[in-house]
mmCIF file of N, CA and C and ligand atoms in Angstrom:
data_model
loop_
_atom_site.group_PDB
_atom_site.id
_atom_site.type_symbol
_atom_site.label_atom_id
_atom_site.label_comp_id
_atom_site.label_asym_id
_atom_site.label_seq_id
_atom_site.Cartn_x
_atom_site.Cartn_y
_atom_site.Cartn_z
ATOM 1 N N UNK A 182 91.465 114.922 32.906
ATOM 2 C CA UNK A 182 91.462 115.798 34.103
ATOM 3 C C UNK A 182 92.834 115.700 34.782
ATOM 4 N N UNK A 183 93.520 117.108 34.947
ATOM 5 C CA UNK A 183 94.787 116.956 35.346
ATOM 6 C C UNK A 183 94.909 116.111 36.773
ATOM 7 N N UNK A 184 95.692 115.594 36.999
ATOM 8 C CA UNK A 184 96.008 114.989 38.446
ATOM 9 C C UNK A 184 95.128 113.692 38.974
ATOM 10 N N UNK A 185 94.129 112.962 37.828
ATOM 11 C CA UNK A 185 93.182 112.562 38.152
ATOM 12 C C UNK A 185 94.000 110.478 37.903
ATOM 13 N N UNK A 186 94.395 110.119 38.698
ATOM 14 C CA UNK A 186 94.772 108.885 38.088
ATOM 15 C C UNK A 186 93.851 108.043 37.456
ATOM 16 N N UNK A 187 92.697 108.117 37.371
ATOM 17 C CA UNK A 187 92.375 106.926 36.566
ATOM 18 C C UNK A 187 92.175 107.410 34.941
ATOM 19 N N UNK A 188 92.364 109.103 34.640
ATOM 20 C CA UNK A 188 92.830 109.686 33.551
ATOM 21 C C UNK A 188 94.294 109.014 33.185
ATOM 22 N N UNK A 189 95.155 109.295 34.681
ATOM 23 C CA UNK A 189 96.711 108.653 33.484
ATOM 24 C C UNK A 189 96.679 107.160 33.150
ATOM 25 N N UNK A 190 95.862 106.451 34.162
ATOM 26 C CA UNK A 190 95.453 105.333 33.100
ATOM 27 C C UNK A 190 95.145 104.884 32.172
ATOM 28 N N UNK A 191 93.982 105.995 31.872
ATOM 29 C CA UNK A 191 93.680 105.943 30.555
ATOM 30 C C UNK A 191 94.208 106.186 29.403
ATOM 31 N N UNK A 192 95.123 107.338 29.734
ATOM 32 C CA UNK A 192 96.382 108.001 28.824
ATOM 33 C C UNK A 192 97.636 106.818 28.575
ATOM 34 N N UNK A 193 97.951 106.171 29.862
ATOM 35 C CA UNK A 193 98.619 105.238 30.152
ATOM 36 C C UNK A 193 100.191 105.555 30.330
ATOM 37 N N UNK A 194 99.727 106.673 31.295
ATOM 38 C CA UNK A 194 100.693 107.168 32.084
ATOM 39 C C UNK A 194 101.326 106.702 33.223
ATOM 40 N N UNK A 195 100.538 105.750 33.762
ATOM 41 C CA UNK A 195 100.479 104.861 34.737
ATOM 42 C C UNK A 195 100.084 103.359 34.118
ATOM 43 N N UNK A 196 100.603 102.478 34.528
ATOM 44 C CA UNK A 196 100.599 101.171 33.831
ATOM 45 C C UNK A 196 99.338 100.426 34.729
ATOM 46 N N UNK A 197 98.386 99.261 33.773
ATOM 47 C CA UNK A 197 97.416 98.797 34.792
ATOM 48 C C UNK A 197 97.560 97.826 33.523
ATOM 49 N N UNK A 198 96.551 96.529 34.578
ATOM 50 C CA UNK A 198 96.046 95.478 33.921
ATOM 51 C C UNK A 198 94.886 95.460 33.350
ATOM 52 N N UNK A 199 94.787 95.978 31.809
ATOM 53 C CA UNK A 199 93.879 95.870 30.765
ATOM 54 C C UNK A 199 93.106 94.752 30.689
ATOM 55 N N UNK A 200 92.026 94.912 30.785
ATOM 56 C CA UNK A 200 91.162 93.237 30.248
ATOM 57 C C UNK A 200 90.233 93.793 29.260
ATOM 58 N N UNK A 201 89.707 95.029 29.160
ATOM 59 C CA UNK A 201 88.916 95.742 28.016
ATOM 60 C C UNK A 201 89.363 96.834 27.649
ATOM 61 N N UNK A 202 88.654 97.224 26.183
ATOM 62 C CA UNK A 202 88.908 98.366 26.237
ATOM 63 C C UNK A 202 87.976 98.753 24.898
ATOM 64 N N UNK A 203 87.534 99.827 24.790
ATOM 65 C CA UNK A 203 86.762 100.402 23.308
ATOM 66 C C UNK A 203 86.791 101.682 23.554
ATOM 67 N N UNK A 204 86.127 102.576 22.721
ATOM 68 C CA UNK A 204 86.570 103.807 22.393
ATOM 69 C C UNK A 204 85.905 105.072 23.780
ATOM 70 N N UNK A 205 85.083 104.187 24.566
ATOM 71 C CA UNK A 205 84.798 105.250 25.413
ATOM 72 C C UNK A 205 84.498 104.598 27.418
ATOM 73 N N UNK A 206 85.236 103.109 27.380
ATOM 74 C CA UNK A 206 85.435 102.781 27.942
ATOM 75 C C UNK A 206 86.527 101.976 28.250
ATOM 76 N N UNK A 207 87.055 101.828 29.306
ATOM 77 C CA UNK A 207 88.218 100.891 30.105
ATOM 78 C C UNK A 207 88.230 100.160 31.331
ATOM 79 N N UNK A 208 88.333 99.145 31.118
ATOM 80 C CA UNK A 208 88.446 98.228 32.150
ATOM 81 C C UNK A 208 89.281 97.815 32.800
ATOM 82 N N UNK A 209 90.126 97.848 33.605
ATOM 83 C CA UNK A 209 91.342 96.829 34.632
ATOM 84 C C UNK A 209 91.137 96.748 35.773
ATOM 85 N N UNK A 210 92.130 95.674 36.567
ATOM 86 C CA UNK A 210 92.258 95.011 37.621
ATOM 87 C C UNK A 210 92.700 95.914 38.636
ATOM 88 N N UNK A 211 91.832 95.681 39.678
ATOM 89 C CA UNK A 211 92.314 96.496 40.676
ATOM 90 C C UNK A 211 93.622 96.662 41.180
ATOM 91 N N UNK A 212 94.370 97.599 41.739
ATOM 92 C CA UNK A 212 95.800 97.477 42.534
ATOM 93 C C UNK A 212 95.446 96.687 43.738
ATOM 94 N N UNK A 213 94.480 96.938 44.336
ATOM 95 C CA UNK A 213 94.468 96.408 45.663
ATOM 96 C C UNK A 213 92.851 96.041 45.632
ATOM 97 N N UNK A 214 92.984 94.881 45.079
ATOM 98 C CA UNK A 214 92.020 93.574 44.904
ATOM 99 C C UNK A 214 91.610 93.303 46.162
ATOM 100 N N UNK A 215 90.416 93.147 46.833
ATOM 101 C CA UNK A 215 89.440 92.416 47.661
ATOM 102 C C UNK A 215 88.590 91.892 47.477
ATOM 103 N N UNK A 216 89.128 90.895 46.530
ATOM 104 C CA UNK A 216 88.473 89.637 45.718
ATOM 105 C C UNK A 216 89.158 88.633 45.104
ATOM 106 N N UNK A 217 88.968 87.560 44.634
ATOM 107 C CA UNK A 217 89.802 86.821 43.727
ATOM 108 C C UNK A 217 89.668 87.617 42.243
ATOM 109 N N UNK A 218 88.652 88.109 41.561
ATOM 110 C CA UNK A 218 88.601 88.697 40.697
ATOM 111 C C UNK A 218 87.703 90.190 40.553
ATOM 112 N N UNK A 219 88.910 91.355 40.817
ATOM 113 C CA UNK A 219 88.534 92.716 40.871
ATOM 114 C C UNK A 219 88.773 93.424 40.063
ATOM 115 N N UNK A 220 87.798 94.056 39.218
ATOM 116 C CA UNK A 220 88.008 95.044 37.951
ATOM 117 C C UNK A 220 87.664 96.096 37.839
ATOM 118 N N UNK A 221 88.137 97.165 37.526
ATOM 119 C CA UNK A 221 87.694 98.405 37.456
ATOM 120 C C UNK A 221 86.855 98.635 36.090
ATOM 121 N N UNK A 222 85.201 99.211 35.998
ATOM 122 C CA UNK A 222 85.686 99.448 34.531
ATOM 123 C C UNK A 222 84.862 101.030 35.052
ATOM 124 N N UNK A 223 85.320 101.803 33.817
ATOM 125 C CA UNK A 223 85.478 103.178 33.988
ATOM 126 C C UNK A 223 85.169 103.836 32.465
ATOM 127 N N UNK A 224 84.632 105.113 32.917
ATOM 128 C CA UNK A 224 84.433 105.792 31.233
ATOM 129 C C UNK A 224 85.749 106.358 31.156
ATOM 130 N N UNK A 225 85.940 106.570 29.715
ATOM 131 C CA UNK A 225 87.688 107.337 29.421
ATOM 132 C C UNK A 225 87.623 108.411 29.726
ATOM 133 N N UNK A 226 86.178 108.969 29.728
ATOM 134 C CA UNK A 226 85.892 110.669 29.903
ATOM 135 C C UNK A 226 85.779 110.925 31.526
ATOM 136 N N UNK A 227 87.039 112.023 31.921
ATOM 137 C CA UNK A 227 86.110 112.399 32.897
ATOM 138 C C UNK A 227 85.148 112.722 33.700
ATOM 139 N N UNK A 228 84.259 111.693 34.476
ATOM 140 C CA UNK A 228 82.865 112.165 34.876
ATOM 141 C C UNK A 228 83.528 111.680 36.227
ATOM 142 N N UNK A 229 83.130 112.752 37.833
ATOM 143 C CA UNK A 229 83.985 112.575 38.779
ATOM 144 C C UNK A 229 82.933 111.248 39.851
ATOM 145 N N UNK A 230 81.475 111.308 38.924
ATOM 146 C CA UNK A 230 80.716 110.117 39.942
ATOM 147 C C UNK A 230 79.942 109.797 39.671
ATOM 148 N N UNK A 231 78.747 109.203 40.448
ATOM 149 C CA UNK A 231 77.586 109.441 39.981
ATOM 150 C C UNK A 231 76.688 110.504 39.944
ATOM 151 N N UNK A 232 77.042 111.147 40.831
ATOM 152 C CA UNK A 232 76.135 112.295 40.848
ATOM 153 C C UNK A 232 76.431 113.414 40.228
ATOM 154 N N UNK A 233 77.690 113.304 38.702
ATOM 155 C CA UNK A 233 77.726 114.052 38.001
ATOM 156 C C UNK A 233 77.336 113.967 36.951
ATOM 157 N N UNK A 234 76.829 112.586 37.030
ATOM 158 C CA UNK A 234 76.015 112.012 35.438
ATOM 159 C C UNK A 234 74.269 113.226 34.938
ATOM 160 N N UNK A 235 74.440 112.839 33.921
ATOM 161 C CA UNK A 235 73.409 113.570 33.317
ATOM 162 C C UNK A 235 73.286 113.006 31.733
ATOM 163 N N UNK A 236 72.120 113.488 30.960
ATOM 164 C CA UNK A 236 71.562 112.876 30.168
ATOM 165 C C UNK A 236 72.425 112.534 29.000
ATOM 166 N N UNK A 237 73.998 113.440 28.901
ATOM 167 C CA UNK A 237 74.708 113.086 27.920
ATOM 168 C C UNK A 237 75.512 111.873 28.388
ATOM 169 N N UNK A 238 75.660 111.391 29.480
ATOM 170 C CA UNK A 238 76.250 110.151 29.643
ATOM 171 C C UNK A 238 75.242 108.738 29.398
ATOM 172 N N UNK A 239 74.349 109.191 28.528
ATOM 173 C CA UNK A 239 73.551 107.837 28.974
ATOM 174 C C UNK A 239 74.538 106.802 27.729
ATOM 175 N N UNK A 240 74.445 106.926 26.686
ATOM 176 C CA UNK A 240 75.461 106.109 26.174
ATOM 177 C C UNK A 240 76.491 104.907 26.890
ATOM 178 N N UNK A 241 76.842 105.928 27.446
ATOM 179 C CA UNK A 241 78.288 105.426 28.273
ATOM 180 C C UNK A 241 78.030 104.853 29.421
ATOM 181 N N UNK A 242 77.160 105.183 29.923
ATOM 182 C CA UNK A 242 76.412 104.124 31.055
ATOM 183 C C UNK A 242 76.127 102.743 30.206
ATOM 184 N N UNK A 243 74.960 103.034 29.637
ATOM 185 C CA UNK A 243 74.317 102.076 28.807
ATOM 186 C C UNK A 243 75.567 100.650 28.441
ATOM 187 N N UNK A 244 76.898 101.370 27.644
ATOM 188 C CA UNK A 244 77.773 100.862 27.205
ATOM 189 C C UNK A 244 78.741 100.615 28.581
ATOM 190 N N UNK A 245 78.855 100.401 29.534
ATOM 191 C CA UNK A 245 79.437 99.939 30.656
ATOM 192 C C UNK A 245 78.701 98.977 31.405
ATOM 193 N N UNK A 246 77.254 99.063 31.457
ATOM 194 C CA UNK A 246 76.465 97.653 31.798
ATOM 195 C C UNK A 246 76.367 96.894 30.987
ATOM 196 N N UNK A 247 76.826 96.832 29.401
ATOM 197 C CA UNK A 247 76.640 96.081 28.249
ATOM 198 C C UNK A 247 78.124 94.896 28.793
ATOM 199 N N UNK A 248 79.308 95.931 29.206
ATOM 200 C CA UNK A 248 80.423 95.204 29.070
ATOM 201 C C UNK A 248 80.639 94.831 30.545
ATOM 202 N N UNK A 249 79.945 94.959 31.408
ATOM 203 C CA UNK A 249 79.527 94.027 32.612
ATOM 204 C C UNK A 249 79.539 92.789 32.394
ATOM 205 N N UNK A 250 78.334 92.400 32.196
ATOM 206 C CA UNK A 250 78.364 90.639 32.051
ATOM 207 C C UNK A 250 79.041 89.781 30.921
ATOM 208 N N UNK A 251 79.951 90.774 30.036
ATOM 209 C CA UNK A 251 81.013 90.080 28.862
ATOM 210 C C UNK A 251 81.884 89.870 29.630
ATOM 211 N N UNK A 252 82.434 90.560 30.568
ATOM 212 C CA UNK A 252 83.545 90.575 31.242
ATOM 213 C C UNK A 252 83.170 89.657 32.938
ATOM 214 N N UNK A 253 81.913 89.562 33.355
ATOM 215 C CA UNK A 253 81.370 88.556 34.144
ATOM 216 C C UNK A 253 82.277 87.406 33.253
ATOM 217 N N UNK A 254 81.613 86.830 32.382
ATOM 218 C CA UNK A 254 81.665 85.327 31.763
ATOM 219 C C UNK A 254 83.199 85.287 31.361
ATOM 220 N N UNK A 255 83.956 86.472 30.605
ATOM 221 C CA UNK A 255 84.942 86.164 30.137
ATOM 222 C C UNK A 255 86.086 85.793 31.568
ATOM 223 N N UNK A 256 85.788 86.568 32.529
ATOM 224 C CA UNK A 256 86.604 86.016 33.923
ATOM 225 C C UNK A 256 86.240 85.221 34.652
ATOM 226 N N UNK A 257 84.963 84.386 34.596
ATOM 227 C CA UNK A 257 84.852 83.034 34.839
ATOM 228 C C UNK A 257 83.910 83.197 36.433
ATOM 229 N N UNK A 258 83.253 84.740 36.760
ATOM 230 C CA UNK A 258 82.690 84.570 37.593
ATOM 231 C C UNK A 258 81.406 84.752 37.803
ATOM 232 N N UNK A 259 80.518 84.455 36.711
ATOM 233 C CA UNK A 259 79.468 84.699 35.634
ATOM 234 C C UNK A 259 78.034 83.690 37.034
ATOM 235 N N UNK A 260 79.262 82.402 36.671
ATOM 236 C CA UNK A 260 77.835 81.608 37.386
ATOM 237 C C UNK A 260 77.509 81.420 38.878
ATOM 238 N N UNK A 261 78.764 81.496 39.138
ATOM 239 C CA UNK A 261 78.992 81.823 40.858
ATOM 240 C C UNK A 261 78.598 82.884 41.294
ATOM 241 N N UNK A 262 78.341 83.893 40.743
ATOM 242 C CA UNK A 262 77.627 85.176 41.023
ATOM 243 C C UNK A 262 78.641 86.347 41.278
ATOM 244 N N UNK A 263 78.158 87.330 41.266
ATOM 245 C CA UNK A 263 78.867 88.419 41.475
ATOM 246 C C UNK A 263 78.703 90.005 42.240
ATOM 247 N N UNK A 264 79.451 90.732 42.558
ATOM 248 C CA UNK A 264 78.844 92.205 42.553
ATOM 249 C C UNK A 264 79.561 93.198 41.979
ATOM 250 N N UNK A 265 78.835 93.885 41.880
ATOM 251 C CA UNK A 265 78.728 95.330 40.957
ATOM 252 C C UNK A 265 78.947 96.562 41.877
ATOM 253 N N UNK A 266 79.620 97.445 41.929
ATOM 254 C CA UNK A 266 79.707 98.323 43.444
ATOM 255 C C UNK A 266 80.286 99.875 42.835
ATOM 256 N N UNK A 267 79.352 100.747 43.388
ATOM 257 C CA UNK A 267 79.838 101.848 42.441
ATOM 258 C C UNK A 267 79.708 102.645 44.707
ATOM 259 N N UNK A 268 81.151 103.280 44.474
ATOM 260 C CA UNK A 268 80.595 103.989 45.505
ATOM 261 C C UNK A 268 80.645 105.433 45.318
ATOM 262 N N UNK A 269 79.940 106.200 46.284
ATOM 263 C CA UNK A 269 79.654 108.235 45.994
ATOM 264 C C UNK A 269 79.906 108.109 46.738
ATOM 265 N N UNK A 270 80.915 109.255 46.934
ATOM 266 C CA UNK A 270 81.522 110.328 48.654
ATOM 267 C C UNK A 270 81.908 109.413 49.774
ATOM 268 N N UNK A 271 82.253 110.547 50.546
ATOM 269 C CA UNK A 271 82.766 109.427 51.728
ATOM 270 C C UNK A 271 81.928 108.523 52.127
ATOM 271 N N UNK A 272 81.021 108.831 53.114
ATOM 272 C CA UNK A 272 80.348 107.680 53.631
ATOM 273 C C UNK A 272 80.532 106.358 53.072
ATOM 274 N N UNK A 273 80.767 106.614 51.802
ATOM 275 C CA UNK A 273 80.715 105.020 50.969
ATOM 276 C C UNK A 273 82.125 104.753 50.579
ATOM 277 N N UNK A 274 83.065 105.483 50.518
ATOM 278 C CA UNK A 274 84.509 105.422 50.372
ATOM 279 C C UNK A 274 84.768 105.332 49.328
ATOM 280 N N UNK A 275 84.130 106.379 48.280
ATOM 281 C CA UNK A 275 84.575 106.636 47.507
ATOM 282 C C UNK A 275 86.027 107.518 47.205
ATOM 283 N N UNK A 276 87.290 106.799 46.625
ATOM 284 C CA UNK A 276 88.296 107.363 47.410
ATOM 285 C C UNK A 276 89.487 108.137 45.965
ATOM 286 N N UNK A 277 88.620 107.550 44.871
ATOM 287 C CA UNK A 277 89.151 108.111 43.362
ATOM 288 C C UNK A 277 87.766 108.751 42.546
ATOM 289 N N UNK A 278 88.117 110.303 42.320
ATOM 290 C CA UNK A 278 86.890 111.097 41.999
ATOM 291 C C UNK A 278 86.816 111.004 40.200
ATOM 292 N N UNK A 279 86.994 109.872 40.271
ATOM 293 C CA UNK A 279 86.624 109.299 38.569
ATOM 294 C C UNK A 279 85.157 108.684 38.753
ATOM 295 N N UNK A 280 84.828 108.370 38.058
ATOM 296 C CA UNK A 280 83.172 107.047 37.619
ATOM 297 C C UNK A 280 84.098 106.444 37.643
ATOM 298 N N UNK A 281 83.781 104.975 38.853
ATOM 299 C CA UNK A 281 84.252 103.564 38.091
ATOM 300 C C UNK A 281 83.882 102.542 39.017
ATOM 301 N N UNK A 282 82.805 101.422 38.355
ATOM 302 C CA UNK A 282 82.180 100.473 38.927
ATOM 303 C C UNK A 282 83.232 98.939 38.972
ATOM 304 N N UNK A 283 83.332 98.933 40.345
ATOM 305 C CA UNK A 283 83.810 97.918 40.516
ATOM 306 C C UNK A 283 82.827 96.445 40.349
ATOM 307 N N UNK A 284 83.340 95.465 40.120
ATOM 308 C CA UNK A 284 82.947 94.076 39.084
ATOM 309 C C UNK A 284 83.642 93.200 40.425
ATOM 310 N N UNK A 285 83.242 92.601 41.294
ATOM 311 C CA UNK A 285 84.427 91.413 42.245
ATOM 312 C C UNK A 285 83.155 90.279 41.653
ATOM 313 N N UNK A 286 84.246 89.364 42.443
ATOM 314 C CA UNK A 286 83.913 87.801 42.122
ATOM 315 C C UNK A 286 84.991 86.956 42.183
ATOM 316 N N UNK A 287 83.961 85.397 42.553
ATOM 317 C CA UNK A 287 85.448 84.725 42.841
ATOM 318 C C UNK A 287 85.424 84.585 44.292
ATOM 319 N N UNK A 288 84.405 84.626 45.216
ATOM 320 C CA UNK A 288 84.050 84.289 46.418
ATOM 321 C C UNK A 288 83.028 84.890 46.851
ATOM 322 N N UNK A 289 82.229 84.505 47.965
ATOM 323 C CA UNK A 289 81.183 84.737 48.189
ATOM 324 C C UNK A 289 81.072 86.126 48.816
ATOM 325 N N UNK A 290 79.707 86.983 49.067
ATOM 326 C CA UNK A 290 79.807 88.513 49.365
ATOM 327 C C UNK A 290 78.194 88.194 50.454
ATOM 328 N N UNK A 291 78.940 88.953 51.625
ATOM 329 C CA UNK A 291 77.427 89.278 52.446
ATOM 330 C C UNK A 291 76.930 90.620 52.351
ATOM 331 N N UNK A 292 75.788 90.637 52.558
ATOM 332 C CA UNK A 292 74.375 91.370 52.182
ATOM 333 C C UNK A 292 73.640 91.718 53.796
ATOM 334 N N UNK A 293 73.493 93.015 54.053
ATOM 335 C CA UNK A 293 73.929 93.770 53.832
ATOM 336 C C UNK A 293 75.091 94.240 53.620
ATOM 337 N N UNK A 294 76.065 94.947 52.836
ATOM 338 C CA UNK A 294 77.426 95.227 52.970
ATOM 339 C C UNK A 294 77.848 96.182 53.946
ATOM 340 N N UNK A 295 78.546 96.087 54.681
ATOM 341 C CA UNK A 295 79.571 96.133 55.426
ATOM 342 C C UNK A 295 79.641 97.920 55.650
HETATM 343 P P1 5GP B 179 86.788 103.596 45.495
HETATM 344 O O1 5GP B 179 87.306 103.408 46.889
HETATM 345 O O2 5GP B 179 86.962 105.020 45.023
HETATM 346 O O3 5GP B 179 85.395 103.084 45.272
HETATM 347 O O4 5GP B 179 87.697 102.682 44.574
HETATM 348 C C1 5GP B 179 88.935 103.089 44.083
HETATM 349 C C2 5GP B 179 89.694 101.846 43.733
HETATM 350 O O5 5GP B 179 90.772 102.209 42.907
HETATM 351 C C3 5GP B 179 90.274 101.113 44.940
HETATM 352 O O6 5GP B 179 89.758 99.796 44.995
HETATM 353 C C4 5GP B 179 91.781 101.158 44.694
HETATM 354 O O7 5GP B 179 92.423 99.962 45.078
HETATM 355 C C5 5GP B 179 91.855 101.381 43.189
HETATM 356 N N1 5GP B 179 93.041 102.088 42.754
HETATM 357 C C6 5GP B 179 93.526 103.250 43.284
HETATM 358 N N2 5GP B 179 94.624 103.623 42.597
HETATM 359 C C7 5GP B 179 94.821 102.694 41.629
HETATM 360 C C8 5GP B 179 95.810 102.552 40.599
HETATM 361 O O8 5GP B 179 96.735 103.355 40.434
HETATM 362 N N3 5GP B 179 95.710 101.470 39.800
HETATM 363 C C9 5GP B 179 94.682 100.565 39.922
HETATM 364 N N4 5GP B 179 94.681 99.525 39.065
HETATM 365 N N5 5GP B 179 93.745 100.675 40.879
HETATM 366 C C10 5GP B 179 93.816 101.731 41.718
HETATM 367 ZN ZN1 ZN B 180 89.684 111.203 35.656
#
């Protein structure tokens, strides 16, 4: 998707910190981390959220909660616990109109969020 940065990421038009990667997903580190350990992971395909998903993304869902908790354990924040944070539209600040679930960890998180 033209103009879409987490496309030139993917293209790697823009440089990021890789920690995964397979043929229909990507993972890296946030630019602006609010965590000790913040990761983006994201489908390669443009989908702009959640609420553009539909039955042909189930794969790719499926295959992004698979590489959740590989990437929990492989960054070491597996047992200490973690969160998972996908946000839609403003209210929630969603602020890049890609899919991409943020992974933090690496310190503790209050409930309700913020
Ligand atoms: P949102 O606010 O949409 O849920 O999350 C977007 C996230 O993307 C933010 O945490 C922001 O720091 C991150 N981000 C925005 N632009 C870039 C970028 O060019 N590179 C990386 N690695 N992260 C980015
Ligand atoms: Zn995109």
């Amino acid at each position: 998707m033209e103009g879409c940065i987490f496309c030139k990421i993917v293209q790697r038009e823009i440089p990021a910190q890789v920690v995964y990667e397979d043929e229909v997903i990507l993972a890296f580190r946030d630019v602006n981390p609010v965590a000790p350990v913040h990761v983006l992971i994201i489908p390669k395909e443009h989908i702009a959220g959640v609420l553009s998903l539909n039955q042909e993304h189930s794969e790719i869902i499926k295959g992004i909660w698979l590489v959740i908790p590989k990437l929990a354990q492989e960054l070491g924040i597996a047992d200490r616990g973690f969160r998972v944070v996908v946000n839609s539209g403003p209210a929630a600040g969603q602020s890049v109109p890609h899919l991409h679930f943020h992974l933090l960890g690496g310190r503790a998180f209050s409930w309700p969020p913020g």
